[in-house]
Short mmCIF file of C-alpha atoms and ligand atoms in Angstrom, two decimals:
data_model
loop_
_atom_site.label_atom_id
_atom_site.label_comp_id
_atom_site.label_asym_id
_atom_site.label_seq_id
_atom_site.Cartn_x
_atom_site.Cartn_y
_atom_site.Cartn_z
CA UNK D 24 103.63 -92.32 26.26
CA UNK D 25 101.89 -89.06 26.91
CA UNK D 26 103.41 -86.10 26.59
CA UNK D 27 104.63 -83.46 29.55
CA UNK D 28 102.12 -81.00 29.94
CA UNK D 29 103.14 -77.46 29.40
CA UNK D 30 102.56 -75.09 32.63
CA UNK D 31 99.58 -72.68 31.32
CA UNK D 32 100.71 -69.44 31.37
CA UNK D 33 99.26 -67.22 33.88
CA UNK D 34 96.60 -64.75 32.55
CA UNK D 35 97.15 -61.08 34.35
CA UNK D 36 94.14 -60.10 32.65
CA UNK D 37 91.50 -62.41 33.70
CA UNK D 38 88.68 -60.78 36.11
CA UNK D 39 89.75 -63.49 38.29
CA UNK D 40 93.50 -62.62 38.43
CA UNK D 41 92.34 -58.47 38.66
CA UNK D 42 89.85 -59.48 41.23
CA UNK D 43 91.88 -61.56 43.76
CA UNK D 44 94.99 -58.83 43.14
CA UNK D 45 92.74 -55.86 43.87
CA UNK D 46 92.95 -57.28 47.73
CA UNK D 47 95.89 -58.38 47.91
CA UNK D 48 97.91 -55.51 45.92
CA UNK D 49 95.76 -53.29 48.42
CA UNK D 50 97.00 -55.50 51.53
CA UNK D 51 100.59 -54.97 50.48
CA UNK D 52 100.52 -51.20 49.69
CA UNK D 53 98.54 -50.57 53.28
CA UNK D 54 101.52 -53.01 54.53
CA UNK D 55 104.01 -50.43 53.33
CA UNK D 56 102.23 -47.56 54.32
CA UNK D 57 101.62 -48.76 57.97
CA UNK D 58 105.65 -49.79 57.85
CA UNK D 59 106.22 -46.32 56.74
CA UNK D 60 104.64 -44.77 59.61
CA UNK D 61 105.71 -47.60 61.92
CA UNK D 62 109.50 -46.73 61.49
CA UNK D 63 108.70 -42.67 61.86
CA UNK D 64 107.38 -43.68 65.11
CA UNK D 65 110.40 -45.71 65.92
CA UNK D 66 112.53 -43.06 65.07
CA UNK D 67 110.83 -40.96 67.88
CA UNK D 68 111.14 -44.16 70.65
CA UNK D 69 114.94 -45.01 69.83
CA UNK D 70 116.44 -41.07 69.40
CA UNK D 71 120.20 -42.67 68.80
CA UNK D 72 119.02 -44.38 65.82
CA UNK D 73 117.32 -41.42 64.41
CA UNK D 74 118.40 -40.74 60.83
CA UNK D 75 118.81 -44.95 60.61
CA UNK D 76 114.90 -45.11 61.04
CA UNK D 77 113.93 -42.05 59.16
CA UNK D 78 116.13 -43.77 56.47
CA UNK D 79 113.99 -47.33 56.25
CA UNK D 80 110.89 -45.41 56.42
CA UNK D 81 111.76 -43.00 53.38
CA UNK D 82 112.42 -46.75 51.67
CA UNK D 83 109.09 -47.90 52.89
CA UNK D 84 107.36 -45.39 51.23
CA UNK D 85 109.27 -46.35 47.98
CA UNK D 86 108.13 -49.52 48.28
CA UNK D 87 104.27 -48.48 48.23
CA UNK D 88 104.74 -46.81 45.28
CA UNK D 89 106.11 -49.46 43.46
CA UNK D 90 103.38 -51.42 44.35
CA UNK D 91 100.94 -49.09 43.32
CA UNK D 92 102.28 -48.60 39.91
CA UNK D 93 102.18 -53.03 39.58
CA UNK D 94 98.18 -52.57 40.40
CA UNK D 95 98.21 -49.18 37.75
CA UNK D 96 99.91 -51.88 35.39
CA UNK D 97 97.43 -54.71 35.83
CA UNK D 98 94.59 -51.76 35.38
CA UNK D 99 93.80 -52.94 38.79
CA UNK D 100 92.30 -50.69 42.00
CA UNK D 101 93.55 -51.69 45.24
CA UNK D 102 90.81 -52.07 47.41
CA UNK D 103 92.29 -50.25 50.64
CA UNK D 104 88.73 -50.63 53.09
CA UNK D 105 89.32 -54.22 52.73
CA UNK D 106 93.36 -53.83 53.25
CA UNK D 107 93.01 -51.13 56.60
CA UNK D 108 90.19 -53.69 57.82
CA UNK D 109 93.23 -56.78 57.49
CA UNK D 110 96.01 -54.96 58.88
CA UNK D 111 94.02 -53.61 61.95
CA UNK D 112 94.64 -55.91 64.84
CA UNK D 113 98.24 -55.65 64.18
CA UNK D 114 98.10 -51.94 63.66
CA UNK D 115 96.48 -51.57 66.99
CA UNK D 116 99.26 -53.54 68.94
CA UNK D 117 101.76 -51.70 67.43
CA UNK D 118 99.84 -48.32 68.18
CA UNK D 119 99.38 -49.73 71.67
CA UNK D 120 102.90 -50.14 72.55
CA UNK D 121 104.11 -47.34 70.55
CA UNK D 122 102.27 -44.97 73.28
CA UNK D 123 103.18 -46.57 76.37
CA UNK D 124 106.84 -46.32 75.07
CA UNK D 125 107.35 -50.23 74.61
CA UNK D 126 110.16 -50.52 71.94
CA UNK D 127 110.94 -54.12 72.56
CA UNK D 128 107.22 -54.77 71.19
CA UNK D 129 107.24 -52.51 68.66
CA UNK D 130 110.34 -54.01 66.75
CA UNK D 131 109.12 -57.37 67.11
CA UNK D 132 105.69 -56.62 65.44
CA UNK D 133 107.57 -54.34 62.94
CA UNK D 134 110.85 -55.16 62.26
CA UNK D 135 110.42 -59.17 63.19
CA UNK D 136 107.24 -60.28 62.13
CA UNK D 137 105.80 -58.25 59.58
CA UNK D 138 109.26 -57.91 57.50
CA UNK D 139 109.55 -61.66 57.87
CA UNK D 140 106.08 -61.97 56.74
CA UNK D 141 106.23 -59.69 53.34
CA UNK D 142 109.86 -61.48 53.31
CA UNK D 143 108.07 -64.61 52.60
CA UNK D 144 105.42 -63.44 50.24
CA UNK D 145 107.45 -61.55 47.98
CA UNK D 146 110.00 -64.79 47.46
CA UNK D 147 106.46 -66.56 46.77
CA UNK D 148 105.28 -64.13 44.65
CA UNK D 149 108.58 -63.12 42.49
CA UNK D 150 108.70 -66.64 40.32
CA UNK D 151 105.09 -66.03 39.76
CA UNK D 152 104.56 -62.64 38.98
CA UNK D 153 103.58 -60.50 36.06
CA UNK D 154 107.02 -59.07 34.47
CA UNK D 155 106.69 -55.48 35.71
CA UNK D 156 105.80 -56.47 39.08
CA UNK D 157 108.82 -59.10 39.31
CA UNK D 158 110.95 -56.58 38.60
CA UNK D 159 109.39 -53.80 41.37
CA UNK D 160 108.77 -56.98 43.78
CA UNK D 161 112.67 -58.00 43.52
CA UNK D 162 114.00 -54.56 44.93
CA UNK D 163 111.91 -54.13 47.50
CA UNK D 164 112.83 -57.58 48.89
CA UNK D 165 116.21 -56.69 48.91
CA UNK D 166 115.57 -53.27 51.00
CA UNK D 167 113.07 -56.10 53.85
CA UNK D 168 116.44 -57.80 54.85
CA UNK D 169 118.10 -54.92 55.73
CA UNK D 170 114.92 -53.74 57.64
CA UNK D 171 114.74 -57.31 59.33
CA UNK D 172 118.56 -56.80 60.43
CA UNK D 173 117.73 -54.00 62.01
CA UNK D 174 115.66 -55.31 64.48
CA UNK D 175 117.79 -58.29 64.79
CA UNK D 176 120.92 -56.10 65.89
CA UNK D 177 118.82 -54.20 68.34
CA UNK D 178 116.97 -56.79 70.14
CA UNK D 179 120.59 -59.15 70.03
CA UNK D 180 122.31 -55.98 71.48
CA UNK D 181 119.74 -55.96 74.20
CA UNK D 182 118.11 -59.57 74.34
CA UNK D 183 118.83 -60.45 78.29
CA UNK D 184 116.39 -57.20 79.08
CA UNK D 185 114.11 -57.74 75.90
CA UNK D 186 113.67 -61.67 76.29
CA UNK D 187 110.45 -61.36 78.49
CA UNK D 188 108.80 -58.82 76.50
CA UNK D 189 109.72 -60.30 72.79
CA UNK D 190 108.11 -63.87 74.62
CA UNK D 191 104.91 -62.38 75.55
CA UNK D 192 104.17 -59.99 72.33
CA UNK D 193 104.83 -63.11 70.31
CA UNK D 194 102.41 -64.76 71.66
CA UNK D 195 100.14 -62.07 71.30
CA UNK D 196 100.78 -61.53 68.00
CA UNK D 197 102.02 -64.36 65.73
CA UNK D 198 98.63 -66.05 66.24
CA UNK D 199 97.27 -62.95 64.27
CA UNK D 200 99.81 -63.60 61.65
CA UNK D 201 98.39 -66.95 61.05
CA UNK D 202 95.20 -65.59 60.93
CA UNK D 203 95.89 -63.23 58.46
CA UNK D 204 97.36 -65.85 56.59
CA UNK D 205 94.32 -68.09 56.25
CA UNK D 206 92.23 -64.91 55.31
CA UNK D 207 94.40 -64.36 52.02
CA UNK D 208 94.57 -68.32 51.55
CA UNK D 209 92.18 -68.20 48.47
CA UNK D 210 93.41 -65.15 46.62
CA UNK D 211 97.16 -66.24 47.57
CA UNK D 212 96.28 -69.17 45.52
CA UNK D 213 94.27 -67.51 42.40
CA UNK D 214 97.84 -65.40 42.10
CA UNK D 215 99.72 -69.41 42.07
CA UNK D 216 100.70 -68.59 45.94
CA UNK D 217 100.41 -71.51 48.12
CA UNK D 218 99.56 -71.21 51.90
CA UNK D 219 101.89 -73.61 52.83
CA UNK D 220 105.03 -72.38 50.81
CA UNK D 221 104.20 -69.11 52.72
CA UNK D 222 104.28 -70.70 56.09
CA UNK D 223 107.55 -72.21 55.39
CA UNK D 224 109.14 -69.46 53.89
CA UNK D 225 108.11 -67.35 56.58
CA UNK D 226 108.83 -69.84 59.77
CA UNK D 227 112.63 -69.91 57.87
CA UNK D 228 112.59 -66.10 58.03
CA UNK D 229 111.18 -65.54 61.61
CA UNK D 230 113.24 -68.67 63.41
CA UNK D 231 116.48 -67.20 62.15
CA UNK D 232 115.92 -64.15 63.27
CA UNK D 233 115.04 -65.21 66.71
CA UNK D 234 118.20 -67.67 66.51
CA UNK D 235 120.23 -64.65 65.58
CA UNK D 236 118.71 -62.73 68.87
CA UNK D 237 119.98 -65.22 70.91
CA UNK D 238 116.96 -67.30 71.62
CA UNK D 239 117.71 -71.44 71.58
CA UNK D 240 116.49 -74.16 69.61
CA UNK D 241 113.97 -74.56 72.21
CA UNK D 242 112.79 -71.05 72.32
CA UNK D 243 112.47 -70.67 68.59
CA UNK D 244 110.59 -73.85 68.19
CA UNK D 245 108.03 -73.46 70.79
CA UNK D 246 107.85 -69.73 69.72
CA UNK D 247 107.55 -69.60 65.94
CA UNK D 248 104.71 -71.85 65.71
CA UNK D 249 102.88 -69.97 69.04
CA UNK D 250 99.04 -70.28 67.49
CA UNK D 251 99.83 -71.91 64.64
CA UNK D 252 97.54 -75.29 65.35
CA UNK D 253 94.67 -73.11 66.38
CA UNK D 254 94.61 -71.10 63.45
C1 PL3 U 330 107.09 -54.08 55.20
O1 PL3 U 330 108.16 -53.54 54.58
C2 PL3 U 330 106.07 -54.49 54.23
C3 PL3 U 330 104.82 -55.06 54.81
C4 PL3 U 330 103.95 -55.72 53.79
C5 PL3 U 330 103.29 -56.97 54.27
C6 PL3 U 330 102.86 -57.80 53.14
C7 PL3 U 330 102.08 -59.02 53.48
C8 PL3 U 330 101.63 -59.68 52.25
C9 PL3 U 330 100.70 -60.82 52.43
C10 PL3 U 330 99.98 -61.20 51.16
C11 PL3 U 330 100.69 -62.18 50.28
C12 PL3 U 330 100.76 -61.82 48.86
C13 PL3 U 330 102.02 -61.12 48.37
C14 PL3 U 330 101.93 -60.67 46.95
C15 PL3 U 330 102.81 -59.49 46.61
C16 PL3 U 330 102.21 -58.57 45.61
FE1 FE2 U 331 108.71 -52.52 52.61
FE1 FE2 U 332 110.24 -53.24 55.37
#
């Protein structure tokens, strides 16, 4: 009878390992960064929440640094052209509704889909990540629930008036999210981080939260896989 193979042991130093992680370490501290600003610019739209908003952004930018010192550790440099260039279509929505004063939109790209989103690749990435970064990676998670409740307790507090608006920037912008999942398909896996485990983990995160809103089974089905097929 043969033996069970042993799992090989990842190696953080290959130029294969460095090379895919110099995108997507850059794609997650340009994440932060743009969350950072992202909840400044909340706190300006939603003035009761104020010190609330201030409060996850201040976290945000905790969570940048953490990830900067896990691509110091790996000897790594982020590659932040190719990270602003990834995050940009998303980043312009959000800009977009931020000026015409559309909060509704700018918590679901914020607050629903991108938290949901690093939700579900830092669950993925924890089991296989390099010690130092496990441990930075295993905070921060902790901190992206409480940012993902925020936007849940808003938009439930106001779904009847926010359902029409949440149903039309979803479709705008989940199909991006797919997108932007296919683009990091390859490194994803070079780090052990399979596509699909990420689209699972993150429908899970995103159809909760819209159950928790108040949307039905229905709703959440036709909604969290808006885009999906064409992607
Ligand atoms: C909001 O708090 C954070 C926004 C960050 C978004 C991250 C998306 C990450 C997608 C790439 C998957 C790899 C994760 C690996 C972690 C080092
Ligand atoms: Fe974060
Ligand atoms: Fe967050």
């Amino acid at each position: 009878m043969p033996q069970l193979e042993a799992v090989p042991a990842i190696d953080f130093q290959s130029e294969t390992y460095k090379d895919a992680y110099s995108r997507i370490n850059a794609i997650v501290i340009e994440g932060e960064q743009e969350a950072y600003e992202n909840y400044i610019a909340l706190s300006e739209l939603l003035p009761n929440h104020k010190d609330e908003l201030v409060n996850l952004s201040k976290m945000e930018n905790r969570h940048k640094k953490g990830f900067q010192a896990c691509g110091r550790n790996l000897e790594v440099t982020p590659d932040m052209d190719f990270a602003r260039e990834y995050f940009a279509r998303l980043h312009g929505n959000f800009q977009k509704a931020a000026a015409e004063g559309k909060v509704v939109t700018c918590l679901l790209i914020q607050s629903l889909i991108i938290e949901c989103f690093a939700i579900a690749a830092y669950n993925i990435y924890i089991p296989v990540a390099d010690p130092f970064a496990r441990k930075i990676t295993e905070g921060v998670v902790k901190d992206e629930y409480s940012h993902l409740n925020f936007g849940e307790e808003w938009l439930k507090a106001h779904f009847e008036e926010s359902k029409d608006e949440l149903e039309e920037a979803n479709k705008e912008n989940l199909p991006i999210v797919w997108q932007m999942l296919n683009q990091v398909e390859d490194d994803a896996r070079t780090l052990e981080m399979e596509k699909e485990a990420l689209v699972e983990d993150f429908m899970i995160a995103y159809g909760e939260a819209l159950s928790n809103i108040g949307f039905n089974t229905r709703d959440i089905m036709r909604m969290s896989a808006y885009g999906l097929r064409a992607a």
